[in-house]
XYZ file of C-alpha atoms in Angstrom:
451
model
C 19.242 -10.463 25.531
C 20.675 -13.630 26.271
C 20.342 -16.535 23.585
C 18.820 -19.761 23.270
C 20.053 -23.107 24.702
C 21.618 -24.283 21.146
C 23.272 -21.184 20.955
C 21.102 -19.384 18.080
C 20.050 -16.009 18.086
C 16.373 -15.886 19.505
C 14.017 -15.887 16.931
C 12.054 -12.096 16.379
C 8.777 -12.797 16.136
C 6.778 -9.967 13.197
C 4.662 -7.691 15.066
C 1.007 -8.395 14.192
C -0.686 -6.105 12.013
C -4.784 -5.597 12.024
C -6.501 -7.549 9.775
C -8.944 -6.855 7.666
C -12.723 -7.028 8.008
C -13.423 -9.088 5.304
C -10.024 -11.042 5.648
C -10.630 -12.141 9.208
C -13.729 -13.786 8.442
C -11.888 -15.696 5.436
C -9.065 -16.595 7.626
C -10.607 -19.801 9.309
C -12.317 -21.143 6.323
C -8.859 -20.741 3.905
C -7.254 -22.372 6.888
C -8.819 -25.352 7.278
C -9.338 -25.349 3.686
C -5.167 -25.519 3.437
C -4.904 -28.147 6.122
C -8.228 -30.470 4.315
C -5.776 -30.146 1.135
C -2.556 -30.904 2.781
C -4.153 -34.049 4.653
C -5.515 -35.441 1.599
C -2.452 -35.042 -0.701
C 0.009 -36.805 1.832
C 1.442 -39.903 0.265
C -0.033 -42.605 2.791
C -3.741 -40.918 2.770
C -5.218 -43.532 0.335
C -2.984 -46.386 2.220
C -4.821 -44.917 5.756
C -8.140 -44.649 3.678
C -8.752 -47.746 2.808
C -7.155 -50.003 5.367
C -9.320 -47.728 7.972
C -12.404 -47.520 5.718
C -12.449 -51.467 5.379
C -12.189 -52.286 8.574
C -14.575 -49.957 10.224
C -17.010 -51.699 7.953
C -16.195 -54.922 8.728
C -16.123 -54.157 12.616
C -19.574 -52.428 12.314
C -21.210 -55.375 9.573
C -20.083 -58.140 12.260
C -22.149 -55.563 14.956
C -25.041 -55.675 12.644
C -25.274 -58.772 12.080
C -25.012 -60.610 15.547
C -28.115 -57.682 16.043
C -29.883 -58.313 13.042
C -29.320 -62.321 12.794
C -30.483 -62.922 16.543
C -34.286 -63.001 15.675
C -33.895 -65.413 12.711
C -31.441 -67.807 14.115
C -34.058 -68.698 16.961
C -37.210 -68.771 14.611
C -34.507 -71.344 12.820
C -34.123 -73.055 16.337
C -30.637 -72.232 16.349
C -28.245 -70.751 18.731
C -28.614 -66.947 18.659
C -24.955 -66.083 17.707
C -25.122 -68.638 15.218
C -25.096 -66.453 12.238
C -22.710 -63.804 13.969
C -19.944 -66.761 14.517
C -20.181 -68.248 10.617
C -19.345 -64.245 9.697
C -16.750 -64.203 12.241
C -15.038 -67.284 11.255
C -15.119 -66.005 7.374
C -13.628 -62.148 8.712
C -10.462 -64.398 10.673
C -10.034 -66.275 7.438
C -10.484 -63.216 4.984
C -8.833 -61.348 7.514
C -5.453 -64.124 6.169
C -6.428 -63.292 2.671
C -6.275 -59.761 3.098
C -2.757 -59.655 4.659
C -1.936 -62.133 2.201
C -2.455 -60.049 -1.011
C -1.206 -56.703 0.911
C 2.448 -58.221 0.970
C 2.198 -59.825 -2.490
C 4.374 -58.397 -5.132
C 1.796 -57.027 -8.412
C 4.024 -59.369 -10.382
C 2.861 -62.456 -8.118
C -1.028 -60.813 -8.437
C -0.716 -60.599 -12.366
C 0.710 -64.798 -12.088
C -2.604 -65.339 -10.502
C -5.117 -64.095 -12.750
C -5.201 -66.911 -15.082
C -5.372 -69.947 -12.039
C -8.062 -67.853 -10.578
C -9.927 -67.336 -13.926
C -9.784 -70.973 -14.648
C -10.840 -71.829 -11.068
C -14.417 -69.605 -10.664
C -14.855 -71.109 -14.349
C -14.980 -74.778 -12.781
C -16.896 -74.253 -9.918
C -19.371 -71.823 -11.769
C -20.013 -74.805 -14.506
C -20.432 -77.253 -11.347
C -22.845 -75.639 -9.851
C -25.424 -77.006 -12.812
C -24.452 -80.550 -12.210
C -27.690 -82.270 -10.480
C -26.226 -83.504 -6.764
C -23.514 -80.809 -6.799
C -24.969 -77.323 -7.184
C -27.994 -76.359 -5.034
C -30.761 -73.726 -5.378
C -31.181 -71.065 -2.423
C -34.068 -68.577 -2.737
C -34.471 -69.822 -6.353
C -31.328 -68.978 -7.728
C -28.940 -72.269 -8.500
C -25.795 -70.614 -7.468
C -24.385 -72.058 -4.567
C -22.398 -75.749 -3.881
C -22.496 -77.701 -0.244
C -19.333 -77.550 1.514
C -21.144 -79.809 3.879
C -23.283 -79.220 7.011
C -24.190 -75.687 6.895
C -21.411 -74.276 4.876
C -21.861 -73.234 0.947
C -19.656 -71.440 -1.219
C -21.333 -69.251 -4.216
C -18.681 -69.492 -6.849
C -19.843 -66.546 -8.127
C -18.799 -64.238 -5.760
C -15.027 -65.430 -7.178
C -15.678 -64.770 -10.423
C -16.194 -61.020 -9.776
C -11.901 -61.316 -8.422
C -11.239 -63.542 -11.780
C -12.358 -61.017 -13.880
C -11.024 -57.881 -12.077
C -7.583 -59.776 -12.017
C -7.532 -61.276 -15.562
C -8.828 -58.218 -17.257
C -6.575 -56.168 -15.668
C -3.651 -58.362 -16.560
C -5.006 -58.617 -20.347
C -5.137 -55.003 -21.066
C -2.025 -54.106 -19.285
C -0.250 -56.665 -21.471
C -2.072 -55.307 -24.794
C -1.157 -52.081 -23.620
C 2.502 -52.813 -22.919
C 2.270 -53.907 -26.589
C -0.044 -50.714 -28.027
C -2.628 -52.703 -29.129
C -5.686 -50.695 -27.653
C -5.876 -48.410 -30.204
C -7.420 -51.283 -32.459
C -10.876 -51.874 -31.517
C -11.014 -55.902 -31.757
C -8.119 -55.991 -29.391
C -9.788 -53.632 -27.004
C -12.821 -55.952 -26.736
C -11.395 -59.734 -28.141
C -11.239 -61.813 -25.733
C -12.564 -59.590 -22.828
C -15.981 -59.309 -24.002
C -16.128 -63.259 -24.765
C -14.927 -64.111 -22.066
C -17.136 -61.924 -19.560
C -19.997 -63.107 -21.561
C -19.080 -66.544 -20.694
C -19.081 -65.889 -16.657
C -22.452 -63.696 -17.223
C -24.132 -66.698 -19.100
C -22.518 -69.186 -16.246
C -24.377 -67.050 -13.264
C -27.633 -66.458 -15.679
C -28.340 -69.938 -15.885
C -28.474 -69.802 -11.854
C -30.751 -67.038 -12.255
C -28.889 -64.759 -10.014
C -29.374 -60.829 -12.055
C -28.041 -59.009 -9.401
C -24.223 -60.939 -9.511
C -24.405 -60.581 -13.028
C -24.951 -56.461 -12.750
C -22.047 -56.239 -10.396
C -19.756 -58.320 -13.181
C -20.869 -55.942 -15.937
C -19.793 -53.234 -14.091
C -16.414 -54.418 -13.525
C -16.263 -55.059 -17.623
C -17.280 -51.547 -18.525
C -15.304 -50.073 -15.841
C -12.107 -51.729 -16.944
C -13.245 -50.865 -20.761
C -13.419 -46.892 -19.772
C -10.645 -47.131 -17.862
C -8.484 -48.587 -20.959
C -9.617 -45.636 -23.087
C -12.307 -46.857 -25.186
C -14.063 -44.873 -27.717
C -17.344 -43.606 -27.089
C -19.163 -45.405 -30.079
C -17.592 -48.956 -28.629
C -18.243 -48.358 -25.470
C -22.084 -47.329 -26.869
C -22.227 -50.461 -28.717
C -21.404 -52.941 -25.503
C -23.651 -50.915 -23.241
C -26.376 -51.411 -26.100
C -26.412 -54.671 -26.067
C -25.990 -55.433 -22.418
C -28.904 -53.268 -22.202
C -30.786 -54.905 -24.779
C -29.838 -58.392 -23.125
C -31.106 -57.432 -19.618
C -34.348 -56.033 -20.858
C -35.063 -59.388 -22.521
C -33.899 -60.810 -18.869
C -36.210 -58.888 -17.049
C -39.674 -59.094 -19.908
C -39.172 -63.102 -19.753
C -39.683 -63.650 -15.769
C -42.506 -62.536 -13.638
C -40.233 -62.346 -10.530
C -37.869 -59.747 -12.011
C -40.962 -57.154 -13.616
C -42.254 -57.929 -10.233
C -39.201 -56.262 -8.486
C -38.832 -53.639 -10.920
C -42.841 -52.596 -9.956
C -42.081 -51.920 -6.470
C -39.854 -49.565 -6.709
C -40.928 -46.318 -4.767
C -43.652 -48.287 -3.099
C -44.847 -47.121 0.367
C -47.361 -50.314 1.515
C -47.632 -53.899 0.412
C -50.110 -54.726 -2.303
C -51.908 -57.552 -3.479
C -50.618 -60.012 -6.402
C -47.340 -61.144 -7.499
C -45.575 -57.552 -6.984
C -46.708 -57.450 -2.926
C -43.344 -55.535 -2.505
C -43.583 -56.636 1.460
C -39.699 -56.602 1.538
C -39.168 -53.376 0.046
C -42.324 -51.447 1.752
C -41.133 -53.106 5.215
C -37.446 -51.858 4.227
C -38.779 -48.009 3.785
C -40.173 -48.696 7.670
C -37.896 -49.956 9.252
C -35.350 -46.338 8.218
C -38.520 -44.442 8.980
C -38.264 -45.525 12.285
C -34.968 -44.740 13.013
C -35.467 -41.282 13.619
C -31.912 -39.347 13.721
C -30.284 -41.805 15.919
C -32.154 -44.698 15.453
C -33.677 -46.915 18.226
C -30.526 -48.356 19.646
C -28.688 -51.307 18.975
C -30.604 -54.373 19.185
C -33.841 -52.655 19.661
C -34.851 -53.343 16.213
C -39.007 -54.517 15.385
C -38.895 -55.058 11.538
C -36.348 -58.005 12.427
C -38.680 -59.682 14.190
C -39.978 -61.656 11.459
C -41.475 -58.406 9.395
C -38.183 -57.833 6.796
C -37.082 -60.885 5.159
C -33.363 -61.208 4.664
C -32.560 -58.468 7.939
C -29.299 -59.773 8.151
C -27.908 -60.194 4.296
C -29.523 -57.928 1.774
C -31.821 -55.693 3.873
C -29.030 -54.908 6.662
C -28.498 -51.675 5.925
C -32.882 -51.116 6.559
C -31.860 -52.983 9.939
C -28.918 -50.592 10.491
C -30.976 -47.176 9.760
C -33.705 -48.559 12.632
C -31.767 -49.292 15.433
C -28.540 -46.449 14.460
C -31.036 -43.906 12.811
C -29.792 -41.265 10.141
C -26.126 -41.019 12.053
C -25.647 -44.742 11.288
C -26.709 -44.988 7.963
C -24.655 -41.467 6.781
C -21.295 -43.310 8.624
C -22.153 -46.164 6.374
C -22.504 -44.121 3.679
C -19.048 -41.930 4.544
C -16.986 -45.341 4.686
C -17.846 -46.949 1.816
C -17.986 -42.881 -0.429
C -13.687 -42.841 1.469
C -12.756 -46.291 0.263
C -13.809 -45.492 -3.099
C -12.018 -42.222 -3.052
C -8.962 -44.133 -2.158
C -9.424 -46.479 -4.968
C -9.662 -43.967 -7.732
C -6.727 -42.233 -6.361
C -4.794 -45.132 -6.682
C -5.785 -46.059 -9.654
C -5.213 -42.301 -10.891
C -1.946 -42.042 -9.616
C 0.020 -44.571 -10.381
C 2.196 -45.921 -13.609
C 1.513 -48.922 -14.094
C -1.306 -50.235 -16.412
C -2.046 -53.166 -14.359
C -2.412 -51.534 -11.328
C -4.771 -48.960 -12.652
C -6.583 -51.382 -14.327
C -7.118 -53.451 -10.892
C -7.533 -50.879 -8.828
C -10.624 -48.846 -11.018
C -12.121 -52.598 -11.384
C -12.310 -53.273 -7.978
C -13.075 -49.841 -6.861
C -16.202 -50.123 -9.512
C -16.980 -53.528 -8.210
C -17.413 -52.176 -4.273
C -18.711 -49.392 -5.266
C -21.104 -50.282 -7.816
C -22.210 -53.266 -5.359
C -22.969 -51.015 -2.593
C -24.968 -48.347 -4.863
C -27.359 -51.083 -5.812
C -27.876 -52.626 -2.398
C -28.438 -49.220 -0.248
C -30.632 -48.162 -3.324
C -32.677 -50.791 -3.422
C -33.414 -50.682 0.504
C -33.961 -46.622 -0.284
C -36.609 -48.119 -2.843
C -34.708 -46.167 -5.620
C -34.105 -49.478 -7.442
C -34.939 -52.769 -7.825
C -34.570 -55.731 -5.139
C -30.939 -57.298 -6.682
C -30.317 -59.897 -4.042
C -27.194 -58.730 -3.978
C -25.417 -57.911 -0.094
C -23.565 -54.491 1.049
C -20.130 -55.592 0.352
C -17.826 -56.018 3.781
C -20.990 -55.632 5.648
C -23.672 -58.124 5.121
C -23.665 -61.829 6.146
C -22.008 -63.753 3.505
C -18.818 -65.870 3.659
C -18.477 -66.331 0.166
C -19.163 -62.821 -0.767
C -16.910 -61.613 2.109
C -13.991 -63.798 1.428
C -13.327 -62.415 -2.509
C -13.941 -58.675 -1.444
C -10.959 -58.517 1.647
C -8.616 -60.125 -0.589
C -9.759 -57.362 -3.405
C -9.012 -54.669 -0.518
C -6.164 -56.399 0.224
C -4.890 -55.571 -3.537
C -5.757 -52.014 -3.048
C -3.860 -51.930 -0.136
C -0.679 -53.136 -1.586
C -1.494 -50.689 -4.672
C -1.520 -47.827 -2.148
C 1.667 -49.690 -0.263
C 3.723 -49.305 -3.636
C 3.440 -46.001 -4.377
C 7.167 -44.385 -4.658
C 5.874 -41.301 -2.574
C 3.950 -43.623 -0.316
C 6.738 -46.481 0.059
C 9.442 -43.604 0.927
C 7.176 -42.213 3.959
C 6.798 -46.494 5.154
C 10.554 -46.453 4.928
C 11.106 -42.966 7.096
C 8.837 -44.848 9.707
C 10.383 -48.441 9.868
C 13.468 -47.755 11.670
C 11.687 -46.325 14.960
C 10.503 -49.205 15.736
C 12.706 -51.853 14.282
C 16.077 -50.421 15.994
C 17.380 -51.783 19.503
C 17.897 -49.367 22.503
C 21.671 -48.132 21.983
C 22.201 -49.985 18.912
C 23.063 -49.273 15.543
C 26.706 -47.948 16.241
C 27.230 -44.662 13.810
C 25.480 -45.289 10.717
C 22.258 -46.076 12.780
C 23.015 -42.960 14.865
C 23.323 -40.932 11.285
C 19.701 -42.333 10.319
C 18.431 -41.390 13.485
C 19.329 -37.922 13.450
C 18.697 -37.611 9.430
C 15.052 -38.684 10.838
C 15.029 -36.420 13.198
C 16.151 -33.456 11.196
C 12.850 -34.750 8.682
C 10.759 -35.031 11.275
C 11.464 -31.153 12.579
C 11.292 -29.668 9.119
C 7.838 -31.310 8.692
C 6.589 -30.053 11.935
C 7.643 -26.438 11.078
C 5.755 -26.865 7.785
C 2.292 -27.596 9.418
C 2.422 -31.267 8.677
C 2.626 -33.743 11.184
């Protein structure tokens, strides 16, 4: 038998035996099982995860709302891409941020938190100057940039607090300090308290939820003891029930949830019963894009908070479940960066931002569902909103330079930079070694299964 080109003995390939009954029917399912673990465990999967995950939102929410926005840009006597190029503009412009803070160094993120803190502290107190803040849909949140641009400072204060707390327990931890209960809460809790009393007196709930989120998330991710933890979530509740008792408008959101057709009264529930309609419609793949009916002046707010009732009509069950699928990977990603790596910063970052997204899309999508109240607060990377999109690519771009500088993840980067940084026929030998080291790496991985 003659032998193989590089000289080697052919290789004898084991004669197949029969299976087993039962085996060969357990075959397919353990094999795919093996390959579903081995994809997931690679070293770049969270990196791939959430860069992917992000933008496939972001590509799909600028869809949405050019379709969604059309209708309520012309009722406004505007152009009807008018909405569609605002959201553009702020994706090119977060789109900076998010590179920006993927090639920062964590040291150069944790020299930030304070500037930032200080920042979304000033413009939150400005927005209750008379002249300077203005009110939209009752809430006295937002500040005129000038012609039709505003900026809702709050939106920044959900990054100052992910960044500063993160920086402030990583610091206490570096110095053991957590296990003493005033230094676990002193001066996180005061501090958070002073950003939730900042967007209270705007009236805005729902921004105020998605910030005490973040402050329990980064308080259970720094270890703290259940009867603490107990005692902050007691009074937060207690806080919010007062909150909600004291104004009409909030009991009147929390009494349409589950409704199924508008009432009479205060609590008419019009935007959530017309929300439950317009995914009823949708069928399995929806109506097709742009074919929408409850945007046409039936569902208030189609292209902010309710765009995820807009996507489910025109995209149907397959639309809303891919919605669903991104935003269930990128928080997947985030906990597995925050799991795996060493440092206390980065896992304190990392959980509060993945609890921020996360937490923030749970409330929106279950509020369109009619499983909760109305919030007022927008699908994060989806719905219109410059302000709210602007804070939450420069938060992915944090994960992404989390997942980036991972030792396992930063060795497979630098296996890959040097096909496509090398000249033709250059290097001279040490290139020449690399390349064939690579090449030898490459081969050993394909005769492993992994690609």
């Amino acid at each position: 038998m003659s032998g193989s080109r590089t000289g080697r003995p052919p290789v004898q390939r084991a004669v197949r035996r029969p299976a087993a009954p039962g085996a060969s029917r357990d075959n397919p399912l353990r094999r795919l099982h093996t390959r579903a673990h081995r994809a997931w465990d690679r070293p770049l999967t969270a990196y791939y995860l959430i860069l992917g995950g992000s933008l496939l939102i972001i590509v799909l929410g600028l869809v949405m709302v050019y379709s969604a926005s059309q209708i309520t840009a012309l009722q406004m006597s505007l152009p009807g891409s008018f909405f569609f190029r605002k959201q553009f503009l702020a994706a090119c412009i977060g789109g900076v941020l998010l590179l920006v803070a993927s090639r920062m160094p964590v040291k150069l993120h944790r020299a930030l938190a304070y500037p930032i803190l200080a920042g979304a502290v000033f413009m939150m107190a400005l927005v209750q100057v008379p002249g300077i803040g203005m009110s939209v849909n009752g809430n006295q949140n937002w500040i005129s940039l000038g012609g039709s641009f505003q900026i809702q400072p709050s939106e920044f204060g959900k990054l100052a607090l992910v960044l500063w707390g993160a920086d402030l327990m990583a610091r206490k931890q570096e110095r053991r300090l957590l296990a003493q209960w005033k230094h676990m809460l002193v001066p996180l809790v005061p501090v958070s308290f002073l950003l939730l009393g900042l967007i209270m007196l705007g009236g805005d709930m729902g921004t105020a939820i998605i910030l005490t989120a973040i402050l329990f998330g980064v308080l259970w991710l720094a270890g703290a003891p259940t009867r603490l933890f107990a005692g902050v979530l007691s009074i937060a509740g207690v806080l919010g029930v007062i909150l909600i008792k004291t104004s009409p408008n909030r009991m009147a959101r929390l009494a349409c949830i589950g409704a199924t057709e508008p009432r009479s009264g205060v609590a008419d529930c019009w935007q959530a019963v017309h929300g439950i309609y317009a995914l009823a419609s949708g069928g399995l793949f929806g109506s097709g894009l742009g074919a929408s009916v409850e945007k046409w002046g039936q569902l208030p707010e189609a292209h902010t908070d309710f765009i995820f009732a807009v996507t489910g009509e025109e995209l149907g069950l397959a639309g809303t479940l891919s919605v669903l699928a991104l935003f269930a990977a990128l928080g997947y990603a985030g906990i597995r960066v925050a799991g795996r790596t060493e440092d206390p910063f980065v896992r304190y970052a990392a959980g509060g931002v993945t609890t921020w997204i996360t937490a923030q899309a749970v409330i929106n999508i279950g509020a369109v569902l009619g499983l909760l109240p109305i919030a007022g607060v927008p699908l994060p990377l989806f719905s219109y909103g410059g302000s709210a999109l602007l804070p939450t690519m420069f938060a992915i771009g944090l994960l992404i330079a989390f997942a980036r500088d991972e030792p396992a993840a930063r060795a497979a980067l630098a296996m890959r930079q040097p096909r496509f940084g090398r000249k033709r026929g250059g290097g001279g030998p040490q290139g020449s070694r690399r390349w064939n080291t690579m090449r030898r790496r490459a081969s050993v991985a394909r005769s492993s299964g992994e690609r």
